[in-house]
Amino acid sequence: MCFNETNGRISKLMSMIKALPINLSNLQKTVLQQIVRGTTNPYRLVRRAKLILAAASGESNSSISRRLELDRVQVRQWRSRWFEEREKLSAAEEQQVTEKALMVLIKGILSDRPRPGTTKSFTVEQVVQIVEIACEECEKSDRAVSHWTPSELADEAIKRGIVEKISPRSVGRFLKRSDITTTSHSLLVKCQN
C-alpha cells in the first residue's frame, strides 16, 4: 500500500467522523460576535470565535477549515474544547453572570492551554545575586582569572550557594538581558571597566 492510498483512506475516515454539535445561547453568540468585532483582540482569539460561530451555524469542519485557513484537526480541537466546556458556560449563565464575566470565561476557553515545559528555575533574587557577582572584582573571589566569563560566574554562583546548578549559557542570558535597555555592550564588559 502506498502513502497516497493510506493518506486517502485516513482523509476519508476523518471526513466521516461526525462533528460535535455546537449550540450557543443568545448571550454566548453576542459575546463571540463582540470578540470578532473587537479591534484590539488577538488574531487567534478572533479566528477561534469565528470558528465557534460557524460551527454553531451548522458549517462543517471542512468548510470552516477552508474558510478560516485552518487545518481540520485544529477545527475539531476547538470545536471539541467548546463542547467540553458547554456545561461550565451554561452554569455561568444560570448564575446570571454579567456579560463581562462571560466574556472572560469565553476568552479563557478560546485561549491556548499552558504548554508542557520546564518551570522557571531561578528566582529574581538569584539572578540579581549572579549579576552582582559579575560586577565584583575577580580577585575578591580568590579566582585566578583576570575577568569573569559565564563559565566562571556559574562556578562561583554554585560555590557561594546561590544556586545548586546553573549552566554558563543561563548566566550569559541573565547578563545579556540585564543590560538590554541601556547599551549594546554586555553587562559583563560594562562592570569591568
PDB file of C-alpha atoms in Angstrom:
ATOM      1  CA  MET A   1       0.000   0.000   0.000  1.00  0.00           C
ATOM      2  CA  CYS A   2       1.478   3.353  -0.981  1.00  0.00           C
ATOM      3  CA  PHE A   3       1.415   6.578   1.019  1.00  0.00           C
ATOM      4  CA  ASN A   4      -1.216   8.289  -1.160  1.00  0.00           C
ATOM      5  CA  GLU A   5      -3.584   5.363  -0.766  1.00  0.00           C
ATOM      6  CA  THR A   6      -3.125   5.354   3.021  1.00  0.00           C
ATOM      7  CA  ASN A   7      -3.432   9.127   3.195  1.00  0.00           C
ATOM      8  CA  GLY A   8      -6.622   8.975   1.143  1.00  0.00           C
ATOM      9  CA  ARG A   9      -8.147   6.400   3.481  1.00  0.00           C
ATOM     10  CA  ILE A  10      -7.274   8.437   6.539  1.00  0.00           C
ATOM     11  CA  SER A  11      -8.713  11.553   4.926  1.00  0.00           C
ATOM     12  CA  LYS A  12     -11.921   9.678   4.058  1.00  0.00           C
ATOM     13  CA  LEU A  13     -12.217   8.341   7.626  1.00  0.00           C
ATOM     14  CA  MET A  14     -11.678  11.814   9.065  1.00  0.00           C
ATOM     15  CA  SER A  15     -14.405  13.264   6.873  1.00  0.00           C
ATOM     16  CA  MET A  16     -16.811  10.552   8.057  1.00  0.00           C
ATOM     17  CA  ILE A  17     -16.335  11.480  11.731  1.00  0.00           C
ATOM     18  CA  LYS A  18     -19.431  13.349  12.876  1.00  0.00           C
ATOM     19  CA  ALA A  19     -18.641  16.854  14.058  1.00  0.00           C
ATOM     20  CA  LEU A  20     -19.660  17.649  17.616  1.00  0.00           C
ATOM     21  CA  PRO A  21     -22.785  19.814  17.705  1.00  0.00           C
ATOM     22  CA  ILE A  22     -22.313  23.347  18.981  1.00  0.00           C
ATOM     23  CA  ASN A  23     -25.324  25.117  20.454  1.00  0.00           C
ATOM     24  CA  LEU A  24     -24.964  28.713  21.570  1.00  0.00           C
ATOM     25  CA  SER A  25     -27.218  30.755  23.791  1.00  0.00           C
ATOM     26  CA  ASN A  26     -28.063  34.253  22.602  1.00  0.00           C
ATOM     27  CA  LEU A  27     -25.673  35.703  25.167  1.00  0.00           C
ATOM     28  CA  GLN A  28     -22.809  33.398  24.119  1.00  0.00           C
ATOM     29  CA  LYS A  29     -23.412  34.336  20.475  1.00  0.00           C
ATOM     30  CA  THR A  30     -23.414  38.042  21.382  1.00  0.00           C
ATOM     31  CA  VAL A  31     -20.142  37.735  23.297  1.00  0.00           C
ATOM     32  CA  LEU A  32     -18.476  35.767  20.472  1.00  0.00           C
ATOM     33  CA  GLN A  33     -19.606  38.410  17.956  1.00  0.00           C
ATOM     34  CA  GLN A  34     -18.129  41.121  20.192  1.00  0.00           C
ATOM     35  CA  ILE A  35     -14.823  39.241  20.183  1.00  0.00           C
ATOM     36  CA  VAL A  36     -14.897  39.025  16.383  1.00  0.00           C
ATOM     37  CA  ARG A  37     -15.663  42.756  16.044  1.00  0.00           C
ATOM     38  CA  GLY A  38     -13.144  43.839  18.693  1.00  0.00           C
ATOM     39  CA  THR A  39     -10.323  45.750  17.067  1.00  0.00           C
ATOM     40  CA  THR A  40      -7.763  45.036  19.779  1.00  0.00           C
ATOM     41  CA  ASN A  41      -8.390  41.308  20.229  1.00  0.00           C
ATOM     42  CA  PRO A  42      -5.570  38.963  19.226  1.00  0.00           C
ATOM     43  CA  TYR A  43      -5.966  37.398  15.784  1.00  0.00           C
ATOM     44  CA  ARG A  44      -6.006  33.852  17.168  1.00  0.00           C
ATOM     45  CA  LEU A  45      -8.832  34.680  19.531  1.00  0.00           C
ATOM     46  CA  VAL A  46     -10.883  36.291  16.751  1.00  0.00           C
ATOM     47  CA  ARG A  47     -10.321  33.330  14.440  1.00  0.00           C
ATOM     48  CA  ARG A  48     -11.369  30.869  17.153  1.00  0.00           C
ATOM     49  CA  ALA A  49     -14.517  32.892  17.900  1.00  0.00           C
ATOM     50  CA  LYS A  50     -15.351  32.851  14.171  1.00  0.00           C
ATOM     51  CA  LEU A  51     -14.796  29.093  14.179  1.00  0.00           C
ATOM     52  CA  ILE A  52     -17.274  28.542  17.041  1.00  0.00           C
ATOM     53  CA  LEU A  53     -19.860  30.827  15.432  1.00  0.00           C
ATOM     54  CA  ALA A  54     -19.521  28.932  12.147  1.00  0.00           C
ATOM     55  CA  ALA A  55     -19.782  25.576  13.906  1.00  0.00           C
ATOM     56  CA  ALA A  56     -22.919  26.736  15.721  1.00  0.00           C
ATOM     57  CA  SER A  57     -24.465  27.736  12.419  1.00  0.00           C
ATOM     58  CA  GLY A  58     -24.040  24.163  11.198  1.00  0.00           C
ATOM     59  CA  GLU A  59     -20.997  24.640   8.981  1.00  0.00           C
ATOM     60  CA  SER A  60     -18.863  21.519   8.504  1.00  0.00           C
ATOM     61  CA  ASN A  61     -15.317  21.210   9.800  1.00  0.00           C
ATOM     62  CA  SER A  62     -14.015  21.030   6.220  1.00  0.00           C
ATOM     63  CA  SER A  63     -15.813  24.208   5.238  1.00  0.00           C
ATOM     64  CA  ILE A  64     -14.628  26.061   8.359  1.00  0.00           C
ATOM     65  CA  SER A  65     -11.128  24.776   7.731  1.00  0.00           C
ATOM     66  CA  ARG A  66     -11.067  26.140   4.174  1.00  0.00           C
ATOM     67  CA  ARG A  67     -12.694  29.473   5.006  1.00  0.00           C
ATOM     68  CA  LEU A  68     -10.515  30.257   8.047  1.00  0.00           C
ATOM     69  CA  GLU A  69      -7.391  28.645   6.576  1.00  0.00           C
ATOM     70  CA  LEU A  70      -7.012  26.210   9.455  1.00  0.00           C
ATOM     71  CA  ASP A  71      -6.194  22.538   9.499  1.00  0.00           C
ATOM     72  CA  ARG A  72      -9.255  20.329  10.060  1.00  0.00           C
ATOM     73  CA  VAL A  73      -7.551  18.905  13.144  1.00  0.00           C
ATOM     74  CA  GLN A  74      -7.461  22.418  14.636  1.00  0.00           C
ATOM     75  CA  VAL A  75     -11.134  22.953  13.821  1.00  0.00           C
ATOM     76  CA  ARG A  76     -12.022  19.663  15.512  1.00  0.00           C
ATOM     77  CA  GLN A  77      -9.829  20.554  18.508  1.00  0.00           C
ATOM     78  CA  TRP A  78     -11.537  23.913  19.118  1.00  0.00           C
ATOM     79  CA  ARG A  79     -14.991  22.511  18.469  1.00  0.00           C
ATOM     80  CA  SER A  80     -14.227  19.735  20.946  1.00  0.00           C
ATOM     81  CA  ARG A  81     -12.869  22.157  23.535  1.00  0.00           C
ATOM     82  CA  TRP A  82     -16.011  24.294  23.295  1.00  0.00           C
ATOM     83  CA  PHE A  83     -18.174  21.183  23.548  1.00  0.00           C
ATOM     84  CA  GLU A  84     -16.308  20.089  26.702  1.00  0.00           C
ATOM     85  CA  GLU A  85     -16.858  23.497  28.316  1.00  0.00           C
ATOM     86  CA  ARG A  86     -20.568  23.807  27.455  1.00  0.00           C
ATOM     87  CA  GLU A  87     -21.690  22.847  30.966  1.00  0.00           C
ATOM     88  CA  LYS A  88     -19.437  25.471  32.526  1.00  0.00           C
ATOM     89  CA  LEU A  89     -20.881  28.075  30.149  1.00  0.00           C
ATOM     90  CA  SER A  90     -24.459  27.027  30.919  1.00  0.00           C
ATOM     91  CA  ALA A  91     -23.799  27.098  34.660  1.00  0.00           C
ATOM     92  CA  ALA A  92     -22.362  30.608  34.390  1.00  0.00           C
ATOM     93  CA  GLU A  93     -25.443  31.810  32.534  1.00  0.00           C
ATOM     94  CA  GLU A  94     -27.775  30.124  35.040  1.00  0.00           C
ATOM     95  CA  GLN A  95     -25.973  32.062  37.772  1.00  0.00           C
ATOM     96  CA  GLN A  96     -26.733  35.161  35.696  1.00  0.00           C
ATOM     97  CA  VAL A  97     -23.131  36.290  35.421  1.00  0.00           C
ATOM     98  CA  THR A  98     -22.550  39.603  33.745  1.00  0.00           C
ATOM     99  CA  GLU A  99     -21.715  39.818  30.077  1.00  0.00           C
ATOM    100  CA  LYS A 100     -18.236  40.940  31.089  1.00  0.00           C
ATOM    101  CA  ALA A 101     -17.730  37.842  33.268  1.00  0.00           C
ATOM    102  CA  LEU A 102     -18.977  35.620  30.449  1.00  0.00           C
ATOM    103  CA  MET A 103     -16.528  37.366  28.106  1.00  0.00           C
ATOM    104  CA  VAL A 104     -13.655  36.470  30.468  1.00  0.00           C
ATOM    105  CA  LEU A 105     -14.827  32.853  30.635  1.00  0.00           C
ATOM    106  CA  ILE A 106     -15.149  32.554  26.849  1.00  0.00           C
ATOM    107  CA  LYS A 107     -11.749  34.162  26.253  1.00  0.00           C
ATOM    108  CA  GLY A 108     -10.290  31.629  28.683  1.00  0.00           C
ATOM    109  CA  ILE A 109     -11.876  28.750  26.774  1.00  0.00           C
ATOM    110  CA  LEU A 110     -10.570  30.083  23.455  1.00  0.00           C
ATOM    111  CA  SER A 111      -7.047  30.710  24.789  1.00  0.00           C
ATOM    112  CA  ASP A 112      -4.120  28.352  24.453  1.00  0.00           C
ATOM    113  CA  ARG A 113      -3.675  25.963  27.332  1.00  0.00           C
ATOM    114  CA  PRO A 114      -0.341  26.048  29.140  1.00  0.00           C
ATOM    115  CA  ARG A 115       2.219  24.044  27.244  1.00  0.00           C
ATOM    116  CA  PRO A 116       4.473  21.484  28.828  1.00  0.00           C
ATOM    117  CA  GLY A 117       7.981  22.554  29.584  1.00  0.00           C
ATOM    118  CA  THR A 118      10.245  23.400  32.408  1.00  0.00           C
ATOM    119  CA  THR A 119       9.198  25.906  35.001  1.00  0.00           C
ATOM    120  CA  LYS A 120      11.379  28.874  35.818  1.00  0.00           C
ATOM    121  CA  SER A 121      14.456  27.523  37.526  1.00  0.00           C
ATOM    122  CA  PHE A 122      15.825  30.711  39.036  1.00  0.00           C
ATOM    123  CA  THR A 123      14.251  33.348  41.212  1.00  0.00           C
ATOM    124  CA  VAL A 124      14.714  37.054  40.608  1.00  0.00           C
ATOM    125  CA  GLU A 125      16.873  37.203  43.736  1.00  0.00           C
ATOM    126  CA  GLN A 126      19.202  34.510  42.403  1.00  0.00           C
ATOM    127  CA  VAL A 127      19.576  36.299  39.068  1.00  0.00           C
ATOM    128  CA  VAL A 128      20.319  39.583  40.840  1.00  0.00           C
ATOM    129  CA  GLN A 129      22.967  37.886  43.011  1.00  0.00           C
ATOM    130  CA  ILE A 130      24.629  36.380  39.921  1.00  0.00           C
ATOM    131  CA  VAL A 131      24.664  39.764  38.174  1.00  0.00           C
ATOM    132  CA  GLU A 132      26.096  41.241  41.377  1.00  0.00           C
ATOM    133  CA  ILE A 133      28.963  38.741  41.244  1.00  0.00           C
ATOM    134  CA  ALA A 134      29.634  39.833  37.657  1.00  0.00           C
ATOM    135  CA  CYS A 135      30.085  43.390  38.890  1.00  0.00           C
ATOM    136  CA  GLU A 136      32.628  42.390  41.535  1.00  0.00           C
ATOM    137  CA  GLU A 137      36.377  42.267  41.018  1.00  0.00           C
ATOM    138  CA  CYS A 138      37.506  38.693  40.256  1.00  0.00           C
ATOM    139  CA  GLU A 139      40.195  38.878  42.941  1.00  0.00           C
ATOM    140  CA  LYS A 140      37.532  39.091  45.701  1.00  0.00           C
ATOM    141  CA  SER A 141      36.502  35.533  44.958  1.00  0.00           C
ATOM    142  CA  ASP A 142      40.030  34.082  45.011  1.00  0.00           C
ATOM    143  CA  ARG A 143      39.843  33.068  41.369  1.00  0.00           C
ATOM    144  CA  ALA A 144      42.925  33.046  39.207  1.00  0.00           C
ATOM    145  CA  VAL A 145      41.263  34.869  36.349  1.00  0.00           C
ATOM    146  CA  SER A 146      41.607  38.389  35.037  1.00  0.00           C
ATOM    147  CA  HIS A 147      37.935  38.745  34.077  1.00  0.00           C
ATOM    148  CA  TRP A 148      34.614  36.988  34.553  1.00  0.00           C
ATOM    149  CA  THR A 149      33.351  34.552  31.962  1.00  0.00           C
ATOM    150  CA  PRO A 150      29.897  32.977  32.069  1.00  0.00           C
ATOM    151  CA  SER A 151      31.557  29.680  32.987  1.00  0.00           C
ATOM    152  CA  GLU A 152      33.475  31.249  35.890  1.00  0.00           C
ATOM    153  CA  LEU A 153      30.337  33.056  37.081  1.00  0.00           C
ATOM    154  CA  ALA A 154      28.338  29.811  37.013  1.00  0.00           C
ATOM    155  CA  ASP A 155      31.012  28.069  39.098  1.00  0.00           C
ATOM    156  CA  GLU A 156      31.141  30.980  41.556  1.00  0.00           C
ATOM    157  CA  ALA A 157      27.330  31.088  41.951  1.00  0.00           C
ATOM    158  CA  ILE A 158      27.352  27.377  42.800  1.00  0.00           C
ATOM    159  CA  LYS A 159      30.333  27.805  45.158  1.00  0.00           C
ATOM    160  CA  ARG A 160      28.549  30.614  47.055  1.00  0.00           C
ATOM    161  CA  GLY A 161      25.384  28.523  47.337  1.00  0.00           C
ATOM    162  CA  ILE A 162      23.229  30.902  45.312  1.00  0.00           C
ATOM    163  CA  VAL A 163      22.076  28.011  43.105  1.00  0.00           C
ATOM    164  CA  GLU A 164      22.556  24.251  43.153  1.00  0.00           C
ATOM    165  CA  LYS A 165      23.367  24.133  39.455  1.00  0.00           C
ATOM    166  CA  ILE A 166      23.428  26.537  36.527  1.00  0.00           C
ATOM    167  CA  SER A 167      24.836  26.444  33.027  1.00  0.00           C
ATOM    168  CA  PRO A 168      27.188  29.068  31.635  1.00  0.00           C
ATOM    169  CA  ARG A 169      24.557  29.641  28.909  1.00  0.00           C
ATOM    170  CA  SER A 170      21.960  30.621  31.529  1.00  0.00           C
ATOM    171  CA  VAL A 171      24.436  33.028  33.126  1.00  0.00           C
ATOM    172  CA  GLY A 172      25.113  34.523  29.695  1.00  0.00           C
ATOM    173  CA  ARG A 173      21.370  35.044  29.129  1.00  0.00           C
ATOM    174  CA  PHE A 174      20.985  36.781  32.500  1.00  0.00           C
ATOM    175  CA  LEU A 175      23.835  39.145  31.723  1.00  0.00           C
ATOM    176  CA  LYS A 176      22.577  39.902  28.237  1.00  0.00           C
ATOM    177  CA  ARG A 177      19.015  40.534  29.454  1.00  0.00           C
ATOM    178  CA  SER A 178      20.021  42.749  32.343  1.00  0.00           C
ATOM    179  CA  ASP A 179      21.556  45.391  30.063  1.00  0.00           C
ATOM    180  CA  ILE A 180      19.099  45.350  27.182  1.00  0.00           C
ATOM    181  CA  THR A 181      17.761  48.901  27.510  1.00  0.00           C
ATOM    182  CA  THR A 182      20.983  50.799  28.078  1.00  0.00           C
ATOM    183  CA  THR A 183      23.659  49.825  25.558  1.00  0.00           C
ATOM    184  CA  SER A 184      24.617  47.139  23.132  1.00  0.00           C
ATOM    185  CA  HIS A 185      27.659  46.238  25.273  1.00  0.00           C
ATOM    186  CA  SER A 186      27.221  43.346  27.656  1.00  0.00           C
ATOM    187  CA  LEU A 187      26.901  43.944  31.391  1.00  0.00           C
ATOM    188  CA  LEU A 188      29.996  41.834  31.954  1.00  0.00           C
ATOM    189  CA  VAL A 189      32.171  44.192  29.907  1.00  0.00           C
ATOM    190  CA  LYS A 190      30.497  47.266  31.390  1.00  0.00           C
ATOM    191  CA  CYS A 191      31.076  46.199  35.003  1.00  0.00           C
ATOM    192  CA  GLN A 192      34.762  45.530  34.460  1.00  0.00           C
ATOM    193  CA  ASN A 193      35.526  48.960  33.022  1.00  0.00           C
TER     194      ASN A 193
END
